[in-house]
PDB file of C-alpha atoms in Angstrom:
ATOM      1  CA  ALA O1076     -95.586  41.113 111.801  1.00  0.00           C
ATOM      2  CA  GLN O1077     -92.520  39.794 110.074  1.00  0.00           C
ATOM      3  CA  LYS O1078     -89.170  41.512 110.073  1.00  0.00           C
ATOM      4  CA  VAL O1079     -85.671  40.760 108.812  1.00  0.00           C
ATOM      5  CA  THR O1080     -82.671  42.684 110.072  1.00  0.00           C
ATOM      6  CA  GLN O1081     -79.335  42.788 108.316  1.00  0.00           C
ATOM      7  CA  ALA O1082     -77.410  45.110 110.568  1.00  0.00           C
ATOM      8  CA  GLN O1083     -74.273  45.164 108.409  1.00  0.00           C
ATOM      9  CA  THR O1084     -74.847  47.720 105.687  1.00  0.00           C
ATOM     10  CA  GLU O1085     -71.453  47.289 104.068  1.00  0.00           C
ATOM     11  CA  ILE O1086     -68.510  44.950 104.619  1.00  0.00           C
ATOM     12  CA  SER O1087     -65.100  45.221 102.967  1.00  0.00           C
ATOM     13  CA  VAL O1088     -62.635  42.351 103.054  1.00  0.00           C
ATOM     14  CA  VAL O1089     -59.456  41.387 101.293  1.00  0.00           C
ATOM     15  CA  GLU O1090     -59.557  38.389  99.009  1.00  0.00           C
ATOM     16  CA  LYS O1091     -59.159  35.021 100.774  1.00  0.00           C
ATOM     17  CA  GLU O1092     -60.556  36.330 104.033  1.00  0.00           C
ATOM     18  CA  ASP O1093     -63.566  34.600 105.537  1.00  0.00           C
ATOM     19  CA  VAL O1094     -66.632  36.780 106.015  1.00  0.00           C
ATOM     20  CA  THR O1095     -69.936  36.262 107.806  1.00  0.00           C
ATOM     21  CA  LEU O1096     -73.117  38.092 106.904  1.00  0.00           C
ATOM     22  CA  ASP O1097     -75.630  38.335 109.700  1.00  0.00           C
ATOM     23  CA  CYS O1098     -79.389  37.904 109.421  1.00  0.00           C
ATOM     24  CA  VAL O1099     -81.849  38.131 112.303  1.00  0.00           C
ATOM     25  CA  TYR O1100     -85.531  37.527 111.736  1.00  0.00           C
ATOM     26  CA  GLU O1101     -88.747  38.043 113.678  1.00  0.00           C
ATOM     27  CA  THR O1102     -91.958  36.088 113.276  1.00  0.00           C
ATOM     28  CA  ARG O1103     -94.575  34.561 115.531  1.00  0.00           C
ATOM     29  CA  ASP O1104     -95.290  31.781 113.076  1.00  0.00           C
ATOM     30  CA  THR O1105     -93.909  28.331 113.782  1.00  0.00           C
ATOM     31  CA  THR O1106     -93.688  27.448 110.098  1.00  0.00           C
ATOM     32  CA  TYR O1107     -91.551  29.756 108.035  1.00  0.00           C
ATOM     33  CA  TYR O1108     -88.876  29.767 105.368  1.00  0.00           C
ATOM     34  CA  LEU O1109     -85.589  31.613 105.161  1.00  0.00           C
ATOM     35  CA  PHE O1110     -83.711  32.517 102.023  1.00  0.00           C
ATOM     36  CA  TRP O1111     -80.476  34.120 100.936  1.00  0.00           C
ATOM     37  CA  TYR O1112     -80.132  35.871  97.588  1.00  0.00           C
ATOM     38  CA  LYS O1113     -77.099  37.433  95.937  1.00  0.00           C
ATOM     39  CA  GLN O1114     -77.431  40.527  93.753  1.00  0.00           C
ATOM     40  CA  PRO O1115     -74.290  41.295  91.736  1.00  0.00           C
ATOM     41  CA  PRO O1116     -73.899  44.676  90.005  1.00  0.00           C
ATOM     42  CA  SER O1117     -75.690  43.285  86.939  1.00  0.00           C
ATOM     43  CA  GLY O1118     -78.910  43.432  88.956  1.00  0.00           C
ATOM     44  CA  GLU O1119     -80.286  39.907  88.851  1.00  0.00           C
ATOM     45  CA  LEU O1120     -81.074  38.295  92.201  1.00  0.00           C
ATOM     46  CA  VAL O1121     -79.500  34.867  92.394  1.00  0.00           C
ATOM     47  CA  PHE O1122     -81.067  32.306  94.704  1.00  0.00           C
ATOM     48  CA  LEU O1123     -78.547  30.767  97.123  1.00  0.00           C
ATOM     49  CA  ILE O1124     -80.452  28.767  99.712  1.00  0.00           C
ATOM     50  CA  ARG O1125     -83.861  28.010 101.207  1.00  0.00           C
ATOM     51  CA  ARG O1126     -84.303  26.654 104.707  1.00  0.00           C
ATOM     52  CA  ASN O1127     -87.562  25.828 106.498  1.00  0.00           C
ATOM     53  CA  SER O1128     -88.118  26.343 110.191  1.00  0.00           C
ATOM     54  CA  PHE O1129     -88.099  22.630 110.983  1.00  0.00           C
ATOM     55  CA  ASP O1130     -84.667  22.030 109.556  1.00  0.00           C
ATOM     56  CA  GLU O1131     -81.934  23.506 111.721  1.00  0.00           C
ATOM     57  CA  GLN O1132     -79.134  21.585 110.073  1.00  0.00           C
ATOM     58  CA  ASN O1133     -76.336  23.782 108.924  1.00  0.00           C
ATOM     59  CA  GLU O1134     -75.480  23.595 105.265  1.00  0.00           C
ATOM     60  CA  ILE O1135     -72.281  23.854 103.327  1.00  0.00           C
ATOM     61  CA  SER O1136     -72.038  24.366  99.590  1.00  0.00           C
ATOM     62  CA  GLY O1137     -68.502  24.832  98.387  1.00  0.00           C
ATOM     63  CA  ARG O1138     -67.171  28.029  99.953  1.00  0.00           C
ATOM     64  CA  TYR O1139     -70.617  28.960 101.255  1.00  0.00           C
ATOM     65  CA  SER O1140     -72.074  27.845 104.567  1.00  0.00           C
ATOM     66  CA  TRP O1141     -75.172  28.761 106.518  1.00  0.00           C
ATOM     67  CA  ASN O1142     -75.790  28.638 110.245  1.00  0.00           C
ATOM     68  CA  PHE O1143     -79.465  28.513 111.271  1.00  0.00           C
ATOM     69  CA  GLN O1144     -80.152  28.990 114.976  1.00  0.00           C
ATOM     70  CA  LYS O1145     -83.797  29.194 116.036  1.00  0.00           C
ATOM     71  CA  SER O1146     -82.786  30.000 119.601  1.00  0.00           C
ATOM     72  CA  THR O1147     -81.366  33.331 118.464  1.00  0.00           C
ATOM     73  CA  SER O1148     -83.608  33.747 115.365  1.00  0.00           C
ATOM     74  CA  SER O1149     -80.560  33.991 113.181  1.00  0.00           C
ATOM     75  CA  PHE O1150     -79.640  32.635 109.782  1.00  0.00           C
ATOM     76  CA  ASN O1151     -76.072  33.704 109.133  1.00  0.00           C
ATOM     77  CA  PHE O1152     -74.128  33.209 105.932  1.00  0.00           C
ATOM     78  CA  THR O1153     -70.383  32.625 105.781  1.00  0.00           C
ATOM     79  CA  ILE O1154     -68.172  32.838 102.725  1.00  0.00           C
ATOM     80  CA  THR O1155     -64.848  31.082 103.179  1.00  0.00           C
ATOM     81  CA  ALA O1156     -61.790  32.302 101.276  1.00  0.00           C
ATOM     82  CA  SER O1157     -63.680  35.169  99.666  1.00  0.00           C
ATOM     83  CA  GLN O1158     -63.072  36.088  96.042  1.00  0.00           C
ATOM     84  CA  VAL O1159     -63.584  39.278  94.076  1.00  0.00           C
ATOM     85  CA  VAL O1160     -66.529  37.627  92.293  1.00  0.00           C
ATOM     86  CA  ASP O1161     -68.301  37.429  95.648  1.00  0.00           C
ATOM     87  CA  SER O1162     -68.683  41.214  95.605  1.00  0.00           C
ATOM     88  CA  ALA O1163     -72.420  41.843  95.585  1.00  0.00           C
ATOM     89  CA  VAL O1164     -75.368  42.817  97.725  1.00  0.00           C
ATOM     90  CA  TYR O1165     -76.673  39.903  99.753  1.00  0.00           C
ATOM     91  CA  PHE O1166     -80.301  39.786 100.885  1.00  0.00           C
ATOM     92  CA  CYS O1167     -81.775  37.600 103.571  1.00  0.00           C
ATOM     93  CA  ALA O1168     -85.525  37.022 103.254  1.00  0.00           C
ATOM     94  CA  LEU O1169     -88.311  35.472 105.314  1.00  0.00           C
ATOM     95  CA  GLY O1170     -91.410  33.780 103.963  1.00  0.00           C
ATOM     96  CA  THR O1171     -94.374  32.994 106.173  1.00  0.00           C
ATOM     97  CA  GLY O1172     -98.150  33.195 106.197  1.00  0.00           C
ATOM     98  CA  GLY O1173     -98.770  31.967 102.675  1.00  0.00           C
ATOM     99  CA  GLY O1174     -99.024  33.853  99.418  1.00  0.00           C
ATOM    100  CA  ASN O1175     -95.336  33.453  98.647  1.00  0.00           C
ATOM    101  CA  LYS O1176     -94.746  37.001  99.836  1.00  0.00           C
ATOM    102  CA  LEU O1177     -91.201  37.478 101.080  1.00  0.00           C
ATOM    103  CA  THR O1178     -89.993  39.954 103.653  1.00  0.00           C
ATOM    104  CA  PHE O1179     -86.527  41.080 102.632  1.00  0.00           C
ATOM    105  CA  GLY O1180     -83.815  42.492 104.820  1.00  0.00           C
ATOM    106  CA  THR O1181     -82.182  45.721 103.764  1.00  0.00           C
ATOM    107  CA  GLY O1182     -79.194  43.885 102.317  1.00  0.00           C
ATOM    108  CA  THR O1183     -75.471  43.798 103.012  1.00  0.00           C
ATOM    109  CA  GLN O1184     -73.076  45.173 100.420  1.00  0.00           C
ATOM    110  CA  LEU O1185     -69.984  42.961 100.336  1.00  0.00           C
ATOM    111  CA  LYS O1186     -66.837  44.305  98.690  1.00  0.00           C
ATOM    112  CA  VAL O1187     -63.962  41.907  98.192  1.00  0.00           C
ATOM    113  CA  GLU O1188     -60.733  43.579  97.172  1.00  0.00           C
ATOM    114  CA  LEU O1189     -57.457  42.212  95.904  1.00  0.00           C
TER     115      LEU O1189
ATOM    116  CA  ASP S 491     -84.084  25.868  81.008  1.00  0.00           C
ATOM    117  CA  THR S 492     -83.750  27.553  84.388  1.00  0.00           C
ATOM    118  CA  GLU S 493     -83.914  31.102  83.164  1.00  0.00           C
ATOM    119  CA  VAL S 494     -86.286  34.003  83.543  1.00  0.00           C
ATOM    120  CA  THR S 495     -85.916  36.505  80.720  1.00  0.00           C
ATOM    121  CA  GLN S 496     -86.987  40.128  80.705  1.00  0.00           C
ATOM    122  CA  THR S 497     -87.225  42.672  77.918  1.00  0.00           C
ATOM    123  CA  PRO S 498     -86.214  45.343  77.433  1.00  0.00           C
ATOM    124  CA  LYS S 499     -83.077  45.631  79.557  1.00  0.00           C
ATOM    125  CA  HIS S 500     -83.296  49.400  79.607  1.00  0.00           C
ATOM    126  CA  LEU S 501     -86.241  51.692  78.971  1.00  0.00           C
ATOM    127  CA  VAL S 502     -86.473  55.466  78.920  1.00  0.00           C
ATOM    128  CA  MET S 503     -89.939  56.937  78.679  1.00  0.00           C
ATOM    129  CA  GLY S 504     -91.715  60.220  79.044  1.00  0.00           C
ATOM    130  CA  MET S 505     -94.549  60.757  81.467  1.00  0.00           C
ATOM    131  CA  THR S 506     -97.154  60.598  78.700  1.00  0.00           C
ATOM    132  CA  ASN S 507     -95.841  57.426  77.064  1.00  0.00           C
ATOM    133  CA  LYS S 508     -97.339  53.955  77.189  1.00  0.00           C
ATOM    134  CA  LYS S 509     -94.879  51.082  77.328  1.00  0.00           C
ATOM    135  CA  SER S 510     -94.810  47.446  78.414  1.00  0.00           C
ATOM    136  CA  LEU S 511     -92.293  45.285  80.212  1.00  0.00           C
ATOM    137  CA  LYS S 512     -92.193  41.610  79.350  1.00  0.00           C
ATOM    138  CA  CYS S 513     -91.159  38.566  81.315  1.00  0.00           C
ATOM    139  CA  GLU S 514     -90.958  34.935  80.246  1.00  0.00           C
ATOM    140  CA  GLN S 515     -90.120  31.650  81.925  1.00  0.00           C
ATOM    141  CA  HIS S 516     -90.155  28.078  80.663  1.00  0.00           C
ATOM    142  CA  MET S 517     -89.622  26.242  83.915  1.00  0.00           C
ATOM    143  CA  GLY S 518     -93.286  25.270  84.310  1.00  0.00           C
ATOM    144  CA  HIS S 519     -93.627  27.616  87.262  1.00  0.00           C
ATOM    145  CA  ARG S 520     -97.184  28.613  88.136  1.00  0.00           C
ATOM    146  CA  ALA S 521     -96.466  31.682  90.224  1.00  0.00           C
ATOM    147  CA  MET S 522     -94.996  34.853  88.729  1.00  0.00           C
ATOM    148  CA  TYR S 523     -94.101  38.117  90.390  1.00  0.00           C
ATOM    149  CA  TRP S 524     -93.312  41.761  89.673  1.00  0.00           C
ATOM    150  CA  TYR S 525     -90.985  43.635  91.992  1.00  0.00           C
ATOM    151  CA  LYS S 526     -89.773  47.223  92.009  1.00  0.00           C
ATOM    152  CA  GLN S 527     -86.320  47.985  93.346  1.00  0.00           C
ATOM    153  CA  LYS S 528     -84.903  51.428  94.029  1.00  0.00           C
ATOM    154  CA  ALA S 529     -81.165  51.942  94.384  1.00  0.00           C
ATOM    155  CA  LYS S 530     -79.687  50.564  97.601  1.00  0.00           C
ATOM    156  CA  LYS S 531     -83.041  49.156  98.713  1.00  0.00           C
ATOM    157  CA  PRO S 532     -84.473  45.646  98.792  1.00  0.00           C
ATOM    158  CA  PRO S 533     -87.003  44.578  96.169  1.00  0.00           C
ATOM    159  CA  GLU S 534     -90.599  45.608  96.877  1.00  0.00           C
ATOM    160  CA  LEU S 535     -93.330  43.248  95.806  1.00  0.00           C
ATOM    161  CA  MET S 536     -95.880  44.736  93.413  1.00  0.00           C
ATOM    162  CA  PHE S 537     -97.979  41.862  92.052  1.00  0.00           C
ATOM    163  CA  VAL S 538     -98.238  38.087  92.269  1.00  0.00           C
ATOM    164  CA  TYR S 539     -99.944  35.858  89.741  1.00  0.00           C
ATOM    165  CA  SER S 540    -100.827  32.338  90.734  1.00  0.00           C
ATOM    166  CA  TYR S 541    -102.077  29.957  88.042  1.00  0.00           C
ATOM    167  CA  GLU S 542    -102.515  32.967  85.759  1.00  0.00           C
ATOM    168  CA  LYS S 543    -104.787  34.781  88.191  1.00  0.00           C
ATOM    169  CA  LEU S 544    -103.811  37.916  90.084  1.00  0.00           C
ATOM    170  CA  SER S 545    -103.474  36.855  93.718  1.00  0.00           C
ATOM    171  CA  ILE S 546    -101.646  39.781  95.285  1.00  0.00           C
ATOM    172  CA  ASN S 547    -101.698  43.491  94.426  1.00  0.00           C
ATOM    173  CA  GLU S 548     -99.665  45.456  96.915  1.00  0.00           C
ATOM    174  CA  SER S 549    -101.745  48.604  96.512  1.00  0.00           C
ATOM    175  CA  VAL S 550     -99.859  49.540  93.377  1.00  0.00           C
ATOM    176  CA  PRO S 551    -101.044  52.695  91.554  1.00  0.00           C
ATOM    177  CA  SER S 552    -103.249  52.031  88.542  1.00  0.00           C
ATOM    178  CA  ARG S 553    -100.638  53.490  86.181  1.00  0.00           C
ATOM    179  CA  PHE S 554     -99.051  50.027  86.525  1.00  0.00           C
ATOM    180  CA  SER S 555    -101.212  47.323  84.980  1.00  0.00           C
ATOM    181  CA  PRO S 556    -100.114  43.675  85.075  1.00  0.00           C
ATOM    182  CA  GLU S 557    -101.205  41.005  82.662  1.00  0.00           C
ATOM    183  CA  CYS S 558    -100.585  37.258  82.536  1.00  0.00           C
ATOM    184  CA  PRO S 559    -101.508  36.033  79.017  1.00  0.00           C
ATOM    185  CA  ASN S 560    -100.435  32.450  79.797  1.00  0.00           C
ATOM    186  CA  SER S 561     -98.469  30.463  82.323  1.00  0.00           C
ATOM    187  CA  SER S 562     -95.118  31.417  80.775  1.00  0.00           C
ATOM    188  CA  LEU S 563     -95.613  35.123  80.186  1.00  0.00           C
ATOM    189  CA  LEU S 564     -96.046  38.118  82.411  1.00  0.00           C
ATOM    190  CA  ASN S 565     -96.397  41.703  81.248  1.00  0.00           C
ATOM    191  CA  LEU S 566     -96.393  45.000  83.055  1.00  0.00           C
ATOM    192  CA  HIS S 567     -98.114  47.816  81.182  1.00  0.00           C
ATOM    193  CA  LEU S 568     -96.980  51.311  82.038  1.00  0.00           C
ATOM    194  CA  HIS S 569     -98.928  54.503  81.450  1.00  0.00           C
ATOM    195  CA  ALA S 570     -98.560  58.072  82.696  1.00  0.00           C
ATOM    196  CA  LEU S 571     -95.649  57.225  84.973  1.00  0.00           C
ATOM    197  CA  GLN S 572     -93.934  59.695  87.252  1.00  0.00           C
ATOM    198  CA  PRO S 573     -90.178  60.312  87.580  1.00  0.00           C
ATOM    199  CA  GLU S 574     -90.278  58.633  91.004  1.00  0.00           C
ATOM    200  CA  ASP S 575     -91.276  55.412  89.243  1.00  0.00           C
ATOM    201  CA  SER S 576     -87.756  55.177  87.839  1.00  0.00           C
ATOM    202  CA  ALA S 577     -86.314  51.949  89.223  1.00  0.00           C
ATOM    203  CA  LEU S 578     -85.199  48.421  88.399  1.00  0.00           C
ATOM    204  CA  TYR S 579     -88.233  46.239  87.692  1.00  0.00           C
ATOM    205  CA  LEU S 580     -87.664  42.591  88.438  1.00  0.00           C
ATOM    206  CA  CYS S 581     -89.734  39.634  87.394  1.00  0.00           C
ATOM    207  CA  ALA S 582     -89.571  36.323  89.237  1.00  0.00           C
ATOM    208  CA  SER S 583     -91.220  32.935  89.091  1.00  0.00           C
ATOM    209  CA  SER S 584     -91.587  29.996  91.453  1.00  0.00           C
ATOM    210  CA  GLN S 585     -92.825  26.448  91.351  1.00  0.00           C
ATOM    211  CA  GLY S 586     -96.404  25.811  92.252  1.00  0.00           C
ATOM    212  CA  GLY S 587     -98.901  28.524  92.976  1.00  0.00           C
ATOM    213  CA  SER S 588     -98.950  31.056  95.752  1.00  0.00           C
ATOM    214  CA  GLY S 589    -101.588  29.326  97.837  1.00  0.00           C
ATOM    215  CA  THR S 590    -102.337  29.967 101.436  1.00  0.00           C
ATOM    216  CA  SER S 591    -100.690  26.759 102.636  1.00  0.00           C
ATOM    217  CA  GLY S 592     -97.485  28.626 103.241  1.00  0.00           C
ATOM    218  CA  SER S 593     -95.069  26.329 101.469  1.00  0.00           C
ATOM    219  CA  TYR S 594     -92.595  28.767 100.052  1.00  0.00           C
ATOM    220  CA  ASN S 595     -90.681  27.762  96.987  1.00  0.00           C
ATOM    221  CA  GLU S 596     -87.606  29.671  95.956  1.00  0.00           C
ATOM    222  CA  GLN S 597     -88.185  32.446  93.482  1.00  0.00           C
ATOM    223  CA  PHE S 598     -86.023  32.724  90.391  1.00  0.00           C
ATOM    224  CA  PHE S 599     -85.414  36.231  89.179  1.00  0.00           C
ATOM    225  CA  GLY S 600     -84.832  37.734  85.770  1.00  0.00           C
ATOM    226  CA  PRO S 601     -82.125  40.322  85.084  1.00  0.00           C
ATOM    227  CA  GLY S 602     -84.567  43.199  85.372  1.00  0.00           C
ATOM    228  CA  THR S 603     -85.565  46.199  83.300  1.00  0.00           C
ATOM    229  CA  ARG S 604     -83.950  49.458  84.297  1.00  0.00           C
ATOM    230  CA  LEU S 605     -86.642  52.073  83.795  1.00  0.00           C
ATOM    231  CA  THR S 606     -86.064  55.802  83.618  1.00  0.00           C
ATOM    232  CA  VAL S 607     -89.038  58.150  83.509  1.00  0.00           C
ATOM    233  CA  LEU S 608     -88.265  61.640  82.284  1.00  0.00           C
TER     234      LEU S 608
END
């Protein structure tokens, strides 16, 4: 069975702080895909990144960076110099086994205050 | 055009009403999805269409009836809903189909329809 754990239910930071959102996944499959999505208050889920299990390279995109570690089954997401516009719910998701069915974590609510 | 559109944005309906939610994408994606999301919860998959055929039905009650008229459109017909069906309904699409090979493409989501059942 697949499982995604986002242990941080809610995080509050002050603008310009760095913040890391944790994601731990469980699967017995050797081929799998990991995703992060952002859901602002407007409701739409915005795709941020996809990573497959054979690519452990970390990725940086502007203020966003992702750290994928198979040894600890983690795919953590860091926002550098956070901004108020980063306030949203962030979901980590796992895809494996075909069918394009994703297993979502419970989400982390990030609040960035001035 | 990298957008998934959904109409209406908001819908209020009684338990005896029949209504439909609509979703459209023009990205050439061949897989389309319906999700239901309750407040403070992750999205729950309801249906997947792959190449216009229903490939996944997550044991959704028959009062929800999906339809895929063509590769760009996805509808969700609603009939005799219950108040507990009130939620945000999200449509998504992804490149390729939802085959068993396990190559997951990112899903692009629409803004959702916020449904209230009275």
